[in-house]
C-alpha positions as protocol buffer text, in pm:
chain_id: "A"
residue {
  index: 1
  type: MET
  ca { x: 5097 y: -772 z: 7891 }
}
residue {
  index: 2
  type: SER
  ca { x: 5555 y: -576 z: 7944 }
}
residue {
  index: 3
  type: SER
  ca { x: 5810 y: -722 z: 7760 }
}
residue {
  index: 4
  type: GLU
  ca { x: 5939 y: -862 z: 8076 }
}
residue {
  index: 5
  type: ASP
  ca { x: 5662 y: -1062 z: 8141 }
}
residue {
  index: 6
  type: ALA
  ca { x: 5590 y: -1194 z: 7818 }
}
residue {
  index: 7
  type: ALA
  ca { x: 5981 y: -1310 z: 7807 }
}
residue {
  index: 8
  type: LEU
  ca { x: 5922 y: -1477 z: 8141 }
}
residue {
  index: 9
  type: GLU
  ca { x: 5591 y: -1647 z: 8055 }
}
residue {
  index: 10
  type: ALA
  ca { x: 5828 y: -1771 z: 7718 }
}
residue {
  index: 11
  type: LEU
  ca { x: 6119 y: -1895 z: 7992 }
}
residue {
  index: 12
  type: ALA
  ca { x: 5921 y: -2049 z: 8199 }
}
residue {
  index: 13
  type: VAL
  ca { x: 5776 y: -2285 z: 7886 }
}
residue {
  index: 14
  type: LEU
  ca { x: 6114 y: -2410 z: 7953 }
}
residue {
  index: 15
  type: GLY
  ca { x: 6103 y: -2516 z: 8308 }
}
residue {
  index: 16
  type: GLU
  ca { x: 5940 y: -2820 z: 8219 }
}
residue {
  index: 17
  type: PRO
  ca { x: 6249 y: -3050 z: 8154 }
}
residue {
  index: 18
  type: VAL
  ca { x: 6123 y: -3254 z: 7843 }
}
residue {
  index: 19
  type: ARG
  ca { x: 6075 y: -2906 z: 7656 }
}
residue {
  index: 20
  type: ARG
  ca { x: 6388 y: -2851 z: 7742 }
}
residue {
  index: 21
  type: GLY
  ca { x: 6584 y: -3061 z: 7656 }
}
residue {
  index: 22
  type: LEU
  ca { x: 6358 y: -3061 z: 7318 }
}
residue {
  index: 23
  type: TYR
  ca { x: 6414 y: -2693 z: 7256 }
}
residue {
  index: 24
  type: ARG
  ca { x: 6817 y: -2791 z: 7290 }
}
residue {
  index: 25
  type: TYR
  ca { x: 6771 y: -3014 z: 7008 }
}
residue {
  index: 26
  type: VAL
  ca { x: 6593 y: -2826 z: 6761 }
}
residue {
  index: 27
  type: ALA
  ca { x: 6779 y: -2541 z: 6820 }
}
residue {
  index: 28
  type: GLY
  ca { x: 7147 y: -2717 z: 6836 }
}
residue {
  index: 29
  type: THR
  ca { x: 7051 y: -2860 z: 6487 }
}
residue {
  index: 30
  type: PRO
  ca { x: 7143 y: -2674 z: 6131 }
}
residue {
  index: 31
  type: GLY
  ca { x: 6765 y: -2633 z: 6000 }
}
residue {
  index: 32
  type: ASP
  ca { x: 6442 y: -2769 z: 6041 }
}
residue {
  index: 33
  type: VAL
  ca { x: 6320 y: -3088 z: 6259 }
}
residue {
  index: 34
  type: GLY
  ca { x: 6091 y: -3305 z: 6214 }
}
residue {
  index: 35
  type: ARG
  ca { x: 5837 y: -3461 z: 6456 }
}
residue {
  index: 36
  type: ASP
  ca { x: 6050 y: -3800 z: 6401 }
}
residue {
  index: 37
  type: ALA
  ca { x: 6339 y: -3633 z: 6427 }
}
residue {
  index: 38
  type: ALA
  ca { x: 6259 y: -3455 z: 6793 }
}
residue {
  index: 39
  type: ALA
  ca { x: 6026 y: -3746 z: 6945 }
}
residue {
  index: 40
  type: GLU
  ca { x: 6331 y: -3949 z: 6852 }
}
residue {
  index: 41
  type: ALA
  ca { x: 6643 y: -3758 z: 7038 }
}
residue {
  index: 42
  type: VAL
  ca { x: 6469 y: -3705 z: 7388 }
}
residue {
  index: 43
  type: GLY
  ca { x: 6325 y: -4077 z: 7363 }
}
residue {
  index: 44
  type: ILE
  ca { x: 5963 y: -3959 z: 7355 }
}
residue {
  index: 45
  type: SER
  ca { x: 5674 y: -4114 z: 7136 }
}
residue {
  index: 46
  type: ARG
  ca { x: 5577 y: -3872 z: 6889 }
}
residue {
  index: 47
  type: SER
  ca { x: 5198 y: -3717 z: 6970 }
}
residue {
  index: 48
  type: LEU
  ca { x: 5399 y: -3589 z: 7334 }
}
residue {
  index: 49
  type: ALA
  ca { x: 5633 y: -3460 z: 7074 }
}
residue {
  index: 50
  type: ALA
  ca { x: 5412 y: -3285 z: 6912 }
}
residue {
  index: 51
  type: PHE
  ca { x: 5181 y: -3162 z: 7204 }
}
residue {
  index: 52
  type: HIS
  ca { x: 5532 y: -3010 z: 7396 }
}
residue {
  index: 53
  type: LEU
  ca { x: 5696 y: -2910 z: 7033 }
}
residue {
  index: 54
  type: ASP
  ca { x: 5436 y: -2659 z: 6967 }
}
residue {
  index: 55
  type: LYS
  ca { x: 5396 y: -2576 z: 7302 }
}
residue {
  index: 56
  type: LEU
  ca { x: 5730 y: -2391 z: 7253 }
}
residue {
  index: 57
  type: VAL
  ca { x: 5567 y: -2275 z: 6886 }
}
residue {
  index: 58
  type: GLU
  ca { x: 5277 y: -2069 z: 7105 }
}
residue {
  index: 59
  type: ALA
  ca { x: 5570 y: -1877 z: 7362 }
}
residue {
  index: 60
  type: GLY
  ca { x: 5749 y: -1793 z: 7033 }
}
residue {
  index: 61
  type: LEU
  ca { x: 6068 y: -1995 z: 7091 }
}
residue {
  index: 62
  type: LEU
  ca { x: 6051 y: -2229 z: 6812 }
}
residue {
  index: 63
  type: GLU
  ca { x: 5876 y: -2128 z: 6445 }
}
residue {
  index: 64
  type: VAL
  ca { x: 5694 y: -2347 z: 6212 }
}
residue {
  index: 65
  type: ASP
  ca { x: 5673 y: -2432 z: 5850 }
}
residue {
  index: 66
  type: PHE
  ca { x: 5524 y: -2726 z: 5665 }
}
residue {
  index: 67
  type: ARG
  ca { x: 5714 y: -2974 z: 5397 }
}
residue {
  index: 68
  type: ARG
  ca { x: 5702 y: -3263 z: 5222 }
}
residue {
  index: 69
  type: LEU
  ca { x: 5935 y: -3491 z: 5328 }
}
residue {
  index: 70
  type: SER
  ca { x: 5868 y: -3734 z: 5046 }
}
residue {
  index: 71
  type: GLY
  ca { x: 5978 y: -3461 z: 4761 }
}
residue {
  index: 72
  type: ARG
  ca { x: 5612 y: -3482 z: 4589 }
}
residue {
  index: 73
  type: SER
  ca { x: 5341 y: -3277 z: 4512 }
}
residue {
  index: 74
  type: GLY
  ca { x: 4999 y: -3325 z: 4379 }
}
residue {
  index: 75
  type: PRO
  ca { x: 4748 y: -3570 z: 4458 }
}
residue {
  index: 76
  type: GLY
  ca { x: 4874 y: -3841 z: 4603 }
}
residue {
  index: 77
  type: ALA
  ca { x: 5146 y: -3657 z: 4809 }
}
residue {
  index: 78
  type: GLY
  ca { x: 5020 y: -3688 z: 5146 }
}
residue {
  index: 79
  type: ARG
  ca { x: 4998 y: -3386 z: 5332 }
}
residue {
  index: 80
  type: PRO
  ca { x: 5270 y: -3196 z: 5436 }
}
residue {
  index: 81
  type: ALA
  ca { x: 5496 y: -3246 z: 5724 }
}
residue {
  index: 82
  type: LYS
  ca { x: 5530 y: -2990 z: 6023 }
}
residue {
  index: 83
  type: MET
  ca { x: 5870 y: -2831 z: 6088 }
}
residue {
  index: 84
  type: TYR
  ca { x: 6025 y: -2656 z: 6411 }
}
residue {
  index: 85
  type: ARG
  ca { x: 6334 y: -2427 z: 6408 }
}
residue {
  index: 86
  type: ARG
  ca { x: 6488 y: -2200 z: 6626 }
}
residue {
  index: 87
  type: ALA
  ca { x: 6278 y: -1883 z: 6651 }
}
residue {
  index: 88
  type: ARG
  ca { x: 6493 y: -1579 z: 6497 }
}
residue {
  index: 89
  type: SER
  ca { x: 6360 y: -1353 z: 6783 }
}
residue {
  index: 90
  type: GLU
  ca { x: 6594 y: -1332 z: 7076 }
}
residue {
  index: 91
  type: VAL
  ca { x: 6412 y: -1366 z: 7448 }
}
residue {
  index: 92
  type: ALA
  ca { x: 6622 y: -1270 z: 7755 }
}
residue {
  index: 93
  type: VAL
  ca { x: 6513 y: -1195 z: 8078 }
}
residue {
  index: 94
  type: SER
  ca { x: 6713 y: -983 z: 8365 }
}
residue {
  index: 95
  type: VAL
  ca { x: 6645 y: -950 z: 8739 }
}
residue {
  index: 96
  type: PRO
  ca { x: 6647 y: -680 z: 8844 }
}
residue {
  index: 97
  type: PRO
  ca { x: 6678 y: -561 z: 8458 }
}
residue {
  index: 98
  type: ARG
  ca { x: 6972 y: -460 z: 8312 }
}
residue {
  index: 99
  type: ALA
  ca { x: 7035 y: -268 z: 8001 }
}
residue {
  index: 100
  type: TYR
  ca { x: 7394 y: -413 z: 7891 }
}
residue {
  index: 101
  type: ASP
  ca { x: 7243 y: -424 z: 7534 }
}
residue {
  index: 102
  type: THR
  ca { x: 7202 y: -100 z: 7539 }
}
residue {
  index: 103
  type: ALA
  ca { x: 7581 y: -53 z: 7645 }
}
residue {
  index: 104
  type: GLY
  ca { x: 7724 y: -302 z: 7433 }
}
residue {
  index: 105
  type: HIS
  ca { x: 7528 y: -90 z: 7118 }
}
residue {
  index: 106
  type: LEU
  ca { x: 7644 y: 242 z: 7201 }
}
residue {
  index: 107
  type: LEU
  ca { x: 8081 y: 93 z: 7297 }
}
residue {
  index: 108
  type: ALA
  ca { x: 8074 y: -101 z: 6919 }
}
residue {
  index: 109
  type: GLU
  ca { x: 7954 y: 229 z: 6793 }
}
residue {
  index: 110
  type: VAL
  ca { x: 8174 y: 424 z: 6962 }
}
residue {
  index: 111
  type: VAL
  ca { x: 8430 y: 171 z: 6839 }
}
residue {
  index: 112
  type: GLU
  ca { x: 8328 y: 200 z: 6501 }
}
residue {
  index: 113
  type: ARG
  ca { x: 8328 y: 550 z: 6437 }
}
residue {
  index: 114
  type: ALA
  ca { x: 8689 y: 576 z: 6635 }
}
residue {
  index: 115
  type: GLY
  ca { x: 8848 y: 326 z: 6396 }
}
residue {
  index: 116
  type: LEU
  ca { x: 8940 y: 143 z: 6724 }
}
residue {
  index: 117
  type: ASP
  ca { x: 8897 y: -236 z: 6486 }
}
residue {
  index: 118
  type: GLY
  ca { x: 9296 y: -326 z: 6559 }
}
residue {
  index: 119
  type: GLU
  ca { x: 9264 y: -293 z: 6898 }
}
residue {
  index: 120
  type: LEU
  ca { x: 8930 y: -450 z: 6989 }
}
residue {
  index: 121
  type: GLN
  ca { x: 9061 y: -736 z: 6795 }
}
residue {
  index: 122
  type: ALA
  ca { x: 9417 y: -725 z: 6990 }
}
residue {
  index: 123
  type: ALA
  ca { x: 9196 y: -709 z: 7331 }
}
residue {
  index: 124
  type: ALA
  ca { x: 8963 y: -985 z: 7207 }
}
residue {
  index: 125
  type: ARG
  ca { x: 9182 y: -1217 z: 7063 }
}
residue {
  index: 126
  type: ALA
  ca { x: 9424 y: -1228 z: 7427 }
}
residue {
  index: 127
  type: ALA
  ca { x: 9112 y: -1247 z: 7591 }
}
residue {
  index: 128
  type: GLY
  ca { x: 9083 y: -1547 z: 7442 }
}
residue {
  index: 129
  type: GLU
  ca { x: 9397 y: -1693 z: 7487 }
}
residue {
  index: 130
  type: ALA
  ca { x: 9313 y: -1616 z: 7796 }
}
residue {
  index: 131
  type: GLU
  ca { x: 8962 y: -1849 z: 7880 }
}
residue {
  index: 132
  type: GLY
  ca { x: 9176 y: -2101 z: 7635 }
}
residue {
  index: 133
  type: GLY
  ca { x: 9400 y: -2103 z: 7911 }
}
residue {
  index: 134
  type: THR
  ca { x: 9174 y: -2126 z: 8247 }
}
residue {
  index: 135
  type: VAL
  ca { x: 9046 y: -2452 z: 8107 }
}
residue {
  index: 136
  type: GLY
  ca { x: 9334 y: -2643 z: 8150 }
}
residue {
  index: 137
  type: GLY
  ca { x: 9464 y: -2572 z: 7763 }
}
residue {
  index: 138
  type: GLU
  ca { x: 9392 y: -2950 z: 7716 }
}
residue {
  index: 139
  type: ALA
  ca { x: 8957 y: -2890 z: 7681 }
}
residue {
  index: 140
  type: GLU
  ca { x: 8868 y: -2998 z: 7251 }
}
residue {
  index: 141
  type: PRO
  ca { x: 8809 y: -2673 z: 7069 }
}
residue {
  index: 142
  type: VAL
  ca { x: 8478 y: -2811 z: 6995 }
}
residue {
  index: 143
  type: GLU
  ca { x: 8368 y: -2843 z: 7315 }
}
residue {
  index: 144
  type: ALA
  ca { x: 8511 y: -2571 z: 7403 }
}
residue {
  index: 145
  type: LEU
  ca { x: 8317 y: -2323 z: 7196 }
}
residue {
  index: 146
  type: ARG
  ca { x: 7986 y: -2562 z: 7255 }
}
residue {
  index: 147
  type: ALA
  ca { x: 8078 y: -2413 z: 7593 }
}
residue {
  index: 148
  type: ARG
  ca { x: 8082 y: -2080 z: 7475 }
}
residue {
  index: 149
  type: GLY
  ca { x: 7752 y: -2125 z: 7305 }
}
residue {
  index: 150
  type: TYR
  ca { x: 7831 y: -2186 z: 6950 }
}
residue {
  index: 151
  type: GLU
  ca { x: 7665 y: -2464 z: 6881 }
}
residue {
  index: 152
  type: PRO
  ca { x: 7918 y: -2598 z: 6672 }
}
residue {
  index: 153
  type: PHE
  ca { x: 7903 y: -2901 z: 6444 }
}
residue {
  index: 154
  type: TRP
  ca { x: 8080 y: -3070 z: 6145 }
}
residue {
  index: 155
  type: GLU
  ca { x: 8023 y: -3031 z: 5765 }
}
residue {
  index: 156
  type: GLY
  ca { x: 8268 y: -3231 z: 5635 }
}
residue {
  index: 157
  type: ARG
  ca { x: 8539 y: -3154 z: 5698 }
}
residue {
  index: 158
  type: THR
  ca { x: 8418 y: -2833 z: 5820 }
}
residue {
  index: 159
  type: LEU
  ca { x: 8354 y: -2724 z: 6186 }
}
residue {
  index: 160
  type: ARG
  ca { x: 8030 y: -2499 z: 6163 }
}
residue {
  index: 161
  type: LEU
  ca { x: 7921 y: -2293 z: 6442 }
}
residue {
  index: 162
  type: ASN
  ca { x: 7511 y: -2253 z: 6451 }
}
residue {
  index: 163
  type: ASN
  ca { x: 7514 y: -1993 z: 6696 }
}
residue {
  index: 164
  type: CYS
  ca { x: 7585 y: -1649 z: 6667 }
}
residue {
  index: 165
  type: PRO
  ca { x: 7669 y: -1565 z: 7057 }
}
residue {
  index: 166
  type: PHE
  ca { x: 7718 y: -1212 z: 6943 }
}
residue {
  index: 167
  type: HIS
  ca { x: 7401 y: -1143 z: 6704 }
}
residue {
  index: 168
  type: ALA
  ca { x: 7207 y: -861 z: 6772 }
}
residue {
  index: 169
  type: LEU
  ca { x: 7570 y: -653 z: 6812 }
}
residue {
  index: 170
  type: ALA
  ca { x: 7665 y: -823 z: 6457 }
}
residue {
  index: 171
  type: GLU
  ca { x: 7353 y: -733 z: 6237 }
}
residue {
  index: 172
  type: GLN
  ca { x: 7409 y: -404 z: 6364 }
}
residue {
  index: 173
  type: PHE
  ca { x: 7790 y: -394 z: 6316 }
}
residue {
  index: 174
  type: PRO
  ca { x: 7934 y: -687 z: 6093 }
}
residue {
  index: 175
  type: ALA
  ca { x: 8281 y: -573 z: 6015 }
}
residue {
  index: 176
  type: LEU
  ca { x: 8371 y: -530 z: 6384 }
}
residue {
  index: 177
  type: VAL
  ca { x: 8173 y: -747 z: 6609 }
}
residue {
  index: 178
  type: CYS
  ca { x: 8231 y: -1031 z: 6317 }
}
residue {
  index: 179
  type: GLY
  ca { x: 8628 y: -905 z: 6306 }
}
residue {
  index: 180
  type: MET
  ca { x: 8582 y: -925 z: 6715 }
}
residue {
  index: 181
  type: ASN
  ca { x: 8503 y: -1219 z: 6669 }
}
residue {
  index: 182
  type: LEU
  ca { x: 8665 y: -1429 z: 6462 }
}
residue {
  index: 183
  type: ALA
  ca { x: 9000 y: -1292 z: 6666 }
}
residue {
  index: 184
  type: GLY
  ca { x: 8845 y: -1429 z: 6987 }
}
residue {
  index: 185
  type: ILE
  ca { x: 8799 y: -1766 z: 6847 }
}
residue {
  index: 186
  type: GLU
  ca { x: 9207 y: -1752 z: 6697 }
}
residue {
  index: 187
  type: GLY
  ca { x: 9288 y: -1676 z: 7078 }
}
residue {
  index: 188
  type: LEU
  ca { x: 9065 y: -1917 z: 7209 }
}
residue {
  index: 189
  type: LEU
  ca { x: 9249 y: -2184 z: 6987 }
}
residue {
  index: 190
  type: ALA
  ca { x: 9599 y: -2029 z: 7048 }
}
residue {
  index: 191
  type: GLY
  ca { x: 9509 y: -2140 z: 7466 }
}
residue {
  index: 192
  type: LEU
  ca { x: 9381 y: -2436 z: 7397 }
}
residue {
  index: 193
  type: THR
  ca { x: 9725 y: -2716 z: 7394 }
}
residue {
  index: 194
  type: CYS
  ca { x: 9474 y: -2953 z: 7169 }
}
residue {
  index: 195
  type: GLY
  ca { x: 9397 y: -2573 z: 6907 }
}
residue {
  index: 196
  type: GLN
  ca { x: 9750 y: -2576 z: 6790 }
}
residue {
  index: 197
  type: GLY
  ca { x: 9646 y: -2741 z: 6475 }
}
residue {
  index: 198
  type: TRP
  ca { x: 9351 y: -2634 z: 6456 }
}
residue {
  index: 199
  type: ARG
  ca { x: 9274 y: -2275 z: 6122 }
}
residue {
  index: 200
  type: ALA
  ca { x: 8946 y: -2037 z: 6219 }
}
residue {
  index: 201
  type: SER
  ca { x: 8872 y: -1812 z: 5891 }
}
residue {
  index: 202
  type: MET
  ca { x: 8550 y: -1572 z: 5745 }
}
residue {
  index: 203
  type: ASP
  ca { x: 8261 y: -1817 z: 5660 }
}
residue {
  index: 204
  type: PRO
  ca { x: 7967 y: -1672 z: 5732 }
}
residue {
  index: 205
  type: LEU
  ca { x: 7638 y: -1896 z: 5696 }
}
residue {
  index: 206
  type: PRO
  ca { x: 7295 y: -1778 z: 5617 }
}
residue {
  index: 207
  type: GLN
  ca { x: 7199 y: -1874 z: 5973 }
}
residue {
  index: 208
  type: GLY
  ca { x: 7428 y: -1874 z: 6289 }
}
residue {
  index: 209
  type: CYS
  ca { x: 7809 y: -1750 z: 6308 }
}
residue {
  index: 210
  type: CYS
  ca { x: 8051 y: -1594 z: 6073 }
}
residue {
  index: 211
  type: VAL
  ca { x: 8390 y: -1807 z: 6153 }
}
residue {
  index: 212
  type: SER
  ca { x: 8419 y: -2133 z: 6049 }
}
residue {
  index: 213
  type: LEU
  ca { x: 8696 y: -2400 z: 6125 }
}
residue {
  index: 214
  type: GLU
  ca { x: 8927 y: -2684 z: 5999 }
}
residue {
  index: 215
  type: ILE
  ca { x: 9183 y: -2913 z: 6157 }
}
residue {
  index: 216
  type: ALA
  ca { x: 9441 y: -2690 z: 5946 }
}
residue {
  index: 217
  type: ASP
  ca { x: 9703 y: -3025 z: 5937 }
}
residue {
  index: 218
  type: ALA
  ca { x: 9509 y: -3259 z: 5761 }
}
residue {
  index: 219
  type: THR
  ca { x: 9373 y: -2954 z: 5520 }
}
residue {
  index: 220
  type: ASP
  ca { x: 9774 y: -2910 z: 5437 }
}
residue {
  index: 221
  type: ALA
  ca { x: 9806 y: -3285 z: 5423 }
}
residue {
  index: 222
  type: ALA
  ca { x: 9549 y: -3310 z: 5193 }
}
residue {
  index: 223
  type: GLU
  ca { x: 9625 y: -3016 z: 4975 }
}
residue {
  index: 224
  type: GLU
  ca { x: 9968 y: -3185 z: 4929 }
}
residue {
  index: 225
  type: GLU
  ca { x: 9836 y: -3482 z: 4814 }
}
residue {
  index: 226
  type: LEU
  ca { x: 9638 y: -3304 z: 4514 }
}
């Protein structure tokens, strides 16, 4: 089977609405997800969730691990629960075939060798600000980031991003791509009326995006109280 056929078969698994809902829930949740939580999230039985989750594993879209949720070990601790998370591998297909990833790699390599990081960041910031303006400027930053594929979630008062839309390039050119990413998000916030009180900074997750955000006004007020 060709890589294109394998990608098409994997994506075809997501054609079933319940399965697609389960994938979105697991992929968008930081950390591992158990069958009970997944079933509750999409409103189906645990046994049906288990069936569809395992189909997603077979397709290479999810990965599985086993863990005792009770925290106990040894006799009487019970069987380890099956836990799911988004697969680290990527599945992409283009009809007809395109090679944008190859072009992106070459362009990033040229920019890095030429030392054009500043120019790239300026362009990313300008593009992000223009995009913020095109959505009317009234969108909330969380929704704007979700629309861009970042999968934002709150961790206390910090907004973290569960997904890096530039993951493959960021692994090969981390300083270049993460700097571009931060500049683009800063520009997006500047273009959004509701983004004026927000602050983005470099704060990478082990699995996820290199940028985190905070509401600057609230943070500054808390610091003043201390």
